[in-house]
Tab-separated table of C-alpha atoms in Angstrom:
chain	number	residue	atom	x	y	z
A	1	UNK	CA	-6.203	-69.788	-0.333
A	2	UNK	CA	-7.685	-67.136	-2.611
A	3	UNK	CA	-10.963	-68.947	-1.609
A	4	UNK	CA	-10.477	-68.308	2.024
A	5	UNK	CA	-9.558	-64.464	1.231
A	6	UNK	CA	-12.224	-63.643	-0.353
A	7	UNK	CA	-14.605	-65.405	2.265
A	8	UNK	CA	-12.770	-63.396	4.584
A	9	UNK	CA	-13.251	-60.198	2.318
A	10	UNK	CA	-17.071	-60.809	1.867
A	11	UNK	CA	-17.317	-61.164	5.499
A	12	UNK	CA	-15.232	-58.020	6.338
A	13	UNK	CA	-17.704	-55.874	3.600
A	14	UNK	CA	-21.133	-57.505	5.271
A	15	UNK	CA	-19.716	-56.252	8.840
A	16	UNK	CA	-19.000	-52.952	7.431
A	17	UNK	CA	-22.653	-53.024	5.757
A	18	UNK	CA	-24.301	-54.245	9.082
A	19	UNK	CA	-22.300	-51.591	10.772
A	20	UNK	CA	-23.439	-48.685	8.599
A	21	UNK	CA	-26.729	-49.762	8.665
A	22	UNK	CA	-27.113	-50.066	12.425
A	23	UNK	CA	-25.414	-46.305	12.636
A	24	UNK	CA	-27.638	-44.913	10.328
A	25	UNK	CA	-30.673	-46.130	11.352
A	26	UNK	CA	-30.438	-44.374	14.462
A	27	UNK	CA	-33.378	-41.974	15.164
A	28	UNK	CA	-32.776	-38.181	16.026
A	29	UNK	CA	-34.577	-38.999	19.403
A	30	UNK	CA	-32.000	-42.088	20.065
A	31	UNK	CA	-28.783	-39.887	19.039
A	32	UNK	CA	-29.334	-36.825	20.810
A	33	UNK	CA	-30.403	-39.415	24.294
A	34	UNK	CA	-26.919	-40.721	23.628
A	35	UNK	CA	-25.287	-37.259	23.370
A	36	UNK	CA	-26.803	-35.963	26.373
A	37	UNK	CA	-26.005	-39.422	28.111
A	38	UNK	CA	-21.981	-38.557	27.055
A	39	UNK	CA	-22.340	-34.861	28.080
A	40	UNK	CA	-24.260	-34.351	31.124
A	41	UNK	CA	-24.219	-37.697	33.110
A	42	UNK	CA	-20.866	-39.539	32.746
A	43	UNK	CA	-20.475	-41.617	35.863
A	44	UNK	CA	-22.694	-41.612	38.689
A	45	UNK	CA	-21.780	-37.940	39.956
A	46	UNK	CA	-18.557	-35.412	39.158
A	47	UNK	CA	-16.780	-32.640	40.314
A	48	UNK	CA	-14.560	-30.332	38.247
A	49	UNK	CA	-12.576	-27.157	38.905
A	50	UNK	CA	-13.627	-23.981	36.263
A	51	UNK	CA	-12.320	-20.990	34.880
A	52	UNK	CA	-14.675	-19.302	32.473
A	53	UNK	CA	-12.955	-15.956	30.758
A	54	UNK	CA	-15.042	-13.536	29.282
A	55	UNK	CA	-14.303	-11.391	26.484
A	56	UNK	CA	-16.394	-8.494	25.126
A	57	UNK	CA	-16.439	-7.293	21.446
A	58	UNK	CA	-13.867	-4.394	22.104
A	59	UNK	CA	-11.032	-7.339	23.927
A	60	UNK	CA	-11.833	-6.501	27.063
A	61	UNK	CA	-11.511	-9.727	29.894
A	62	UNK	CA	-13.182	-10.930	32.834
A	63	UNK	CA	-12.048	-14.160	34.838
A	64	UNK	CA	-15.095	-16.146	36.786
A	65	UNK	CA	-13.354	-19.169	38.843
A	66	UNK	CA	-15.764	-22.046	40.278
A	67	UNK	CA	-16.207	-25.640	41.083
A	68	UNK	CA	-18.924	-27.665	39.840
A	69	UNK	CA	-20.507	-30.529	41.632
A	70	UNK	CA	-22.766	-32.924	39.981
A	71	UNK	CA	-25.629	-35.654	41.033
A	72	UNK	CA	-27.154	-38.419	38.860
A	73	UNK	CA	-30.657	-38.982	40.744
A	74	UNK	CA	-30.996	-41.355	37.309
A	75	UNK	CA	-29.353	-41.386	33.839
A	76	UNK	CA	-31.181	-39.201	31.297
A	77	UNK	CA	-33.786	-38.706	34.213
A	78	UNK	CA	-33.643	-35.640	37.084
A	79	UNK	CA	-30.122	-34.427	38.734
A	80	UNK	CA	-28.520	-32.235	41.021
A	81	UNK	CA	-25.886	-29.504	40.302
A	82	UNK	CA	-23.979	-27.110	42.833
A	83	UNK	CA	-21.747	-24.365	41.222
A	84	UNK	CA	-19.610	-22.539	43.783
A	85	UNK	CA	-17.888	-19.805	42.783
A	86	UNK	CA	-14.265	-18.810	43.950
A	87	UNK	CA	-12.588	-15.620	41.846
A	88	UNK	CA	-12.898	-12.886	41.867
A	89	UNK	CA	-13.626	-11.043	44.661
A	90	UNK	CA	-16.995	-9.678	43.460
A	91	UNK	CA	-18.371	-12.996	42.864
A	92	UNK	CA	-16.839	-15.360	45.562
A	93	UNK	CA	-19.209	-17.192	47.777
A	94	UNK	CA	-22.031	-17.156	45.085
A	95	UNK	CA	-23.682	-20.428	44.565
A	96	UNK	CA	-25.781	-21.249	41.336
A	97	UNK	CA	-27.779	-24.585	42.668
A	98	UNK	CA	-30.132	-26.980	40.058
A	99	UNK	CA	-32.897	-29.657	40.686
A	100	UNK	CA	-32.753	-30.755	36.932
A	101	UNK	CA	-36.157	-32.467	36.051
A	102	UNK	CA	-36.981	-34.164	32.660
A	103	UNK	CA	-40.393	-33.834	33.194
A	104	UNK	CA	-41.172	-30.695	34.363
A	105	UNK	CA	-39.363	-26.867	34.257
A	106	UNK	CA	-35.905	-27.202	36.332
A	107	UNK	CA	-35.602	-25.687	39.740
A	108	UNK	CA	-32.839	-22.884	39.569
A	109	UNK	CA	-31.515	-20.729	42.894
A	110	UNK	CA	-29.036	-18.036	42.571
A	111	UNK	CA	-27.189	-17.760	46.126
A	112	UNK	CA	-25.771	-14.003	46.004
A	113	UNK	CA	-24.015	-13.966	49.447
A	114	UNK	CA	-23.410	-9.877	49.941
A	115	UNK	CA	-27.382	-9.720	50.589
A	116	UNK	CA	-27.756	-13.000	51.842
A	117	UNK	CA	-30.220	-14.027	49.589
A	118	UNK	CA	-31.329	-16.743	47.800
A	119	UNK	CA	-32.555	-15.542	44.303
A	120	UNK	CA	-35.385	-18.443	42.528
A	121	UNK	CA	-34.178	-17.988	39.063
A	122	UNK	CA	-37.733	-18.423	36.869
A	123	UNK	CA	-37.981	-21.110	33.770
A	124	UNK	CA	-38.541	-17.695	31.924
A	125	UNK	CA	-34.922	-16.675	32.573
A	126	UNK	CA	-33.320	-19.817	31.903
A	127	UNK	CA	-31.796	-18.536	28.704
A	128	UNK	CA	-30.381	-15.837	29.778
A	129	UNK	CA	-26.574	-14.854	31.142
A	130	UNK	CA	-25.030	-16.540	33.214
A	131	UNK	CA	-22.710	-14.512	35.514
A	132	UNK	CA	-22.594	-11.953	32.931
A	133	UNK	CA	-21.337	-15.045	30.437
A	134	UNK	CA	-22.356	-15.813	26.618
A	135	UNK	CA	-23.010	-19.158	28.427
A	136	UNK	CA	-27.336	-19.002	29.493
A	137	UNK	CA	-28.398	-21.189	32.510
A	138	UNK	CA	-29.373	-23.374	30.280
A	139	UNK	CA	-26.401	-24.526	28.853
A	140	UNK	CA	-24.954	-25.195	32.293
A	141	UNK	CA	-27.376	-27.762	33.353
A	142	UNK	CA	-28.264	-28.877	30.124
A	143	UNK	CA	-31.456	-28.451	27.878
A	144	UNK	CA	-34.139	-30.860	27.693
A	145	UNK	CA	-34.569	-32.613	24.698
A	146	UNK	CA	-38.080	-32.903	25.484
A	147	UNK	CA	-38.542	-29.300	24.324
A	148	UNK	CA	-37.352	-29.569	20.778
A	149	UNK	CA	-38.667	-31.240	17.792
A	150	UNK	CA	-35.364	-33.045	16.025
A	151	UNK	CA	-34.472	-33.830	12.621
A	152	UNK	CA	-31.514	-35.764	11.269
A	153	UNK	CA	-30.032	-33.732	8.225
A	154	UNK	CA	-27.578	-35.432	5.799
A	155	UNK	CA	-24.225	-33.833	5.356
A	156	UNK	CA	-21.442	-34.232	2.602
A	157	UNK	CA	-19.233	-32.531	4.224
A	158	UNK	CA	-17.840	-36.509	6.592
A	159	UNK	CA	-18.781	-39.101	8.007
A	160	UNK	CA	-17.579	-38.859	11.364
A	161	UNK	CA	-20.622	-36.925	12.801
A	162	UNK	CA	-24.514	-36.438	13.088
A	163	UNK	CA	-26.450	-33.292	12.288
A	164	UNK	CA	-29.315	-32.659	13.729
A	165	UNK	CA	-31.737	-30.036	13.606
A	166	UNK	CA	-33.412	-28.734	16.799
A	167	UNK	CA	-36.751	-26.147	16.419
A	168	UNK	CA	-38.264	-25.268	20.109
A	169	UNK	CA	-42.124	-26.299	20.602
A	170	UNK	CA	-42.796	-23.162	22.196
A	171	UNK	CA	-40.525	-20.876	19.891
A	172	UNK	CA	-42.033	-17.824	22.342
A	173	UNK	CA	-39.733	-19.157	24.749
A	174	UNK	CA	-36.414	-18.759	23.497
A	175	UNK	CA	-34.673	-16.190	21.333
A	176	UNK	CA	-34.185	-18.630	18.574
A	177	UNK	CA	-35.421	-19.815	15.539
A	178	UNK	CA	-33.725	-23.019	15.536
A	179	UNK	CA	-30.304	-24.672	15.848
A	180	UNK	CA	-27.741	-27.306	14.564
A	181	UNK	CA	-25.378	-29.385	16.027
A	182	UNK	CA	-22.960	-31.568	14.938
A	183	UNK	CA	-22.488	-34.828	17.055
A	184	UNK	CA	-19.495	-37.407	17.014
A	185	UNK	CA	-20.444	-40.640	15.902
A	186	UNK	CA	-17.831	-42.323	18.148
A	187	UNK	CA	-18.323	-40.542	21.376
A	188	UNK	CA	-21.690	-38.936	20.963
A	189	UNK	CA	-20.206	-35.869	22.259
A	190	UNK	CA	-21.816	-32.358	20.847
A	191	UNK	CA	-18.277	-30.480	19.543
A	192	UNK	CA	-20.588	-27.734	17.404
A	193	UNK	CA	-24.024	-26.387	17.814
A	194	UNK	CA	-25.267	-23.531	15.918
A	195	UNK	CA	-28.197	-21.499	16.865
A	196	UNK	CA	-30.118	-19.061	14.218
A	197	UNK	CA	-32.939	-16.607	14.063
A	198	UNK	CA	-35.645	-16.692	11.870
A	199	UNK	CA	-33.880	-15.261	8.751
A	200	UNK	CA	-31.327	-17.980	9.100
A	201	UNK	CA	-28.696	-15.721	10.714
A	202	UNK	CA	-26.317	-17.219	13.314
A	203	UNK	CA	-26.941	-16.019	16.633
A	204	UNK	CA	-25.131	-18.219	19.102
A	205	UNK	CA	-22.575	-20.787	18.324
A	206	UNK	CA	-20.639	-23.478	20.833
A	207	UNK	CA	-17.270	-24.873	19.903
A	208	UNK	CA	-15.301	-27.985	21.654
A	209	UNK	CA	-12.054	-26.673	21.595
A	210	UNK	CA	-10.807	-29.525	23.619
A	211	UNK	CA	-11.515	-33.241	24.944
A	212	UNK	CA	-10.107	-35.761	26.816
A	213	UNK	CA	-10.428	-39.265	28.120
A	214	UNK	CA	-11.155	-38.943	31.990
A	215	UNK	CA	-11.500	-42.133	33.485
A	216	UNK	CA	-12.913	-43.615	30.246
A	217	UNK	CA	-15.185	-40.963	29.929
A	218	UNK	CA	-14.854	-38.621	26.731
A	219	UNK	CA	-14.692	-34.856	28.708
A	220	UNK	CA	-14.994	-31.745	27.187
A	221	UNK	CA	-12.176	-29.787	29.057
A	222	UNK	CA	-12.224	-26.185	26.799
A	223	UNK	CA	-15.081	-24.933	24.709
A	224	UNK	CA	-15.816	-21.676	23.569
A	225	UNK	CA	-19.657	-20.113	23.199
A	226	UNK	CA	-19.282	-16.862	20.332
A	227	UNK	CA	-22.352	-14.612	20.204
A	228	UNK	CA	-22.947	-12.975	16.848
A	229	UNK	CA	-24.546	-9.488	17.188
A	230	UNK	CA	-21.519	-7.870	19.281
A	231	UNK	CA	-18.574	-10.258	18.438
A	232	UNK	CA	-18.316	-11.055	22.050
A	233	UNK	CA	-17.177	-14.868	23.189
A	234	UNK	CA	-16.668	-17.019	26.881
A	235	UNK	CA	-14.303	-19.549	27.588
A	236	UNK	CA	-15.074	-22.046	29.810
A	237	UNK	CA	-11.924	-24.666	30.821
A	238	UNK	CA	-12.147	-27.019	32.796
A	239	UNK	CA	-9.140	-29.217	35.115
A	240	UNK	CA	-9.180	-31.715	37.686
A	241	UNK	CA	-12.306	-33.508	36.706
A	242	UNK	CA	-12.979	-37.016	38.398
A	243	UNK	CA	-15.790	-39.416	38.044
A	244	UNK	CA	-17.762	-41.541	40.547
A	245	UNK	CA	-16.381	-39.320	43.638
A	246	UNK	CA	-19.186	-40.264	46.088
A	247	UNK	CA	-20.932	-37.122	46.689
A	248	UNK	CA	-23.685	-37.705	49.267
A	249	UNK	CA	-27.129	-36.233	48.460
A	250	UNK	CA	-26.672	-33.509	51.674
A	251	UNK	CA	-24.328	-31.257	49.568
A	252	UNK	CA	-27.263	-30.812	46.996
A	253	UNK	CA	-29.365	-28.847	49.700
A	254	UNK	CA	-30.218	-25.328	50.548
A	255	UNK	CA	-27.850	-25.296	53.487
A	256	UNK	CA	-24.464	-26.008	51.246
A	257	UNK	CA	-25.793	-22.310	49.940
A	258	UNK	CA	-24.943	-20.830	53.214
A	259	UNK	CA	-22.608	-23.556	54.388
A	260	UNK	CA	-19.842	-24.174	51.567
A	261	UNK	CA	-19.052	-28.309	51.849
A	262	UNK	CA	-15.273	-27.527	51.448
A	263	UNK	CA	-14.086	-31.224	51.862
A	264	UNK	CA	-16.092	-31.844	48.452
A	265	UNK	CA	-14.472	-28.734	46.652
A	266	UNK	CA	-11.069	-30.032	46.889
């Protein structure tokens, strides 16, 4: 019997090893693929309801109320996005619309409905606010890995998560230096990412404040984004999220712009 226990014990430590082994020898490449796999294109499309609150550094609040809509044309590859926004008055009918490519700059259009015009939004201004927001264009749709050089760090501090370090190929194109973010090693979900200047100063930083399971899908459902210089911070919370809805490729178009697809924002 004590035999057979410690055969089983041996076996049990081996697994362990083999497991370890396989988790660490993940590249930076592989885990930040699987991140954005978790974060950007669970299921094959998705719709969620959105309240984004904005707070400057003296308390002051603003509300922003929209429904996102979301496209896989291919997982990790291009994708369509449709924001439509709702609240408050100022801001209703606006529609923020992405062609997300992997191999080439994103397509952005900014829909601003009192002048009836459809605004190109350049790959220049892709980092900057979005609806007056800590949140930059950029984080809505997603940034692509493509345009970062990655590192794995080590980290005592557990052993539930990745670091990685992330420093821009063209550093003239963004306003920072580098950035870190912490990954779960379960989920692959992002739940901190740290951005810094060139001194090593924090800049940015985005928090998961909250996650669910949403049809076996790990969903981030409240996170926070905190900018440094004037103490200011957005919410963004998100309810009614659902997976694998069916959206047909006509809502992705210029004419939902104009034309709201209201059975889809239900």
């Amino acid at each position: 019997m004590n035999s057979f226990i410690s055969k089983l014990a041996l076996v049990y430590c081996l697994s362990q090893m083999s497991f370890g082994y396989a988790e660490e020898s993940l590249t930076a490449q592989q885990i930040i693929n699987k991140s954005n796999l978790a974060s950007y294109y669970a299921g094959n499309d998705g719709r969620a309801q959105a309240r984004m609150v904005i707070v400057d550094g003296k308390g002051q609040k603003q509300i922003r109320q929209f429904t996102i809509l979301r496209k896989d044309i291919e997982d990790l590859g291009d994708q369509q996005m449709m924001v439509f926004f709702s609240r408050p008055t100022d801001v209703k009918g606006t529609v923020f619309r992405v062609n997300k490519k992997i191999n080439s700059d994103d397509e952005r259009w900014l829909y601003l409905p009192a002048l009836d015009l459809v605004k190109r939004i350049s790959a220049g201004d892709k980092r900057t606010s979005f609806v007056g927001s800590n949140f930059y264009y950029e984080d809505v749709s997603g940034r692509n890995p493509q345009e970062d050089n990655l590192t794995l760090l080590t980290s005592n501090e557990d052993n539930k998560h990745y670091l990685l370090k992330g420093q821009p190929k063209s550093p003239e194109s963004v306003e920072f230096s580098y950035y870190q973010a912490k990954i779960d090693k379960k989920t692959f979900m992002p739940v901190n990412v740290v951005y810094f200047d060139q001194t090593g100063s924090k800049l940015r930083e985005m928090k998961v404040l909250k996650m669910k399971n949403v049809q076996g899908h790990p969903t981030v459902v409240h996170s926070r984004i905190h900018q440094f210089s004037d103490n200011s911070y957005t919410d963004l919370q998100f309810r009614g999220v659902a997976y694998d809805v069916g959206l047909p490729s006509t809502v992705f178009t210029e004419r939902s712009l104009r034309t709201v697809p209201k059975k889809w924002l239900k």
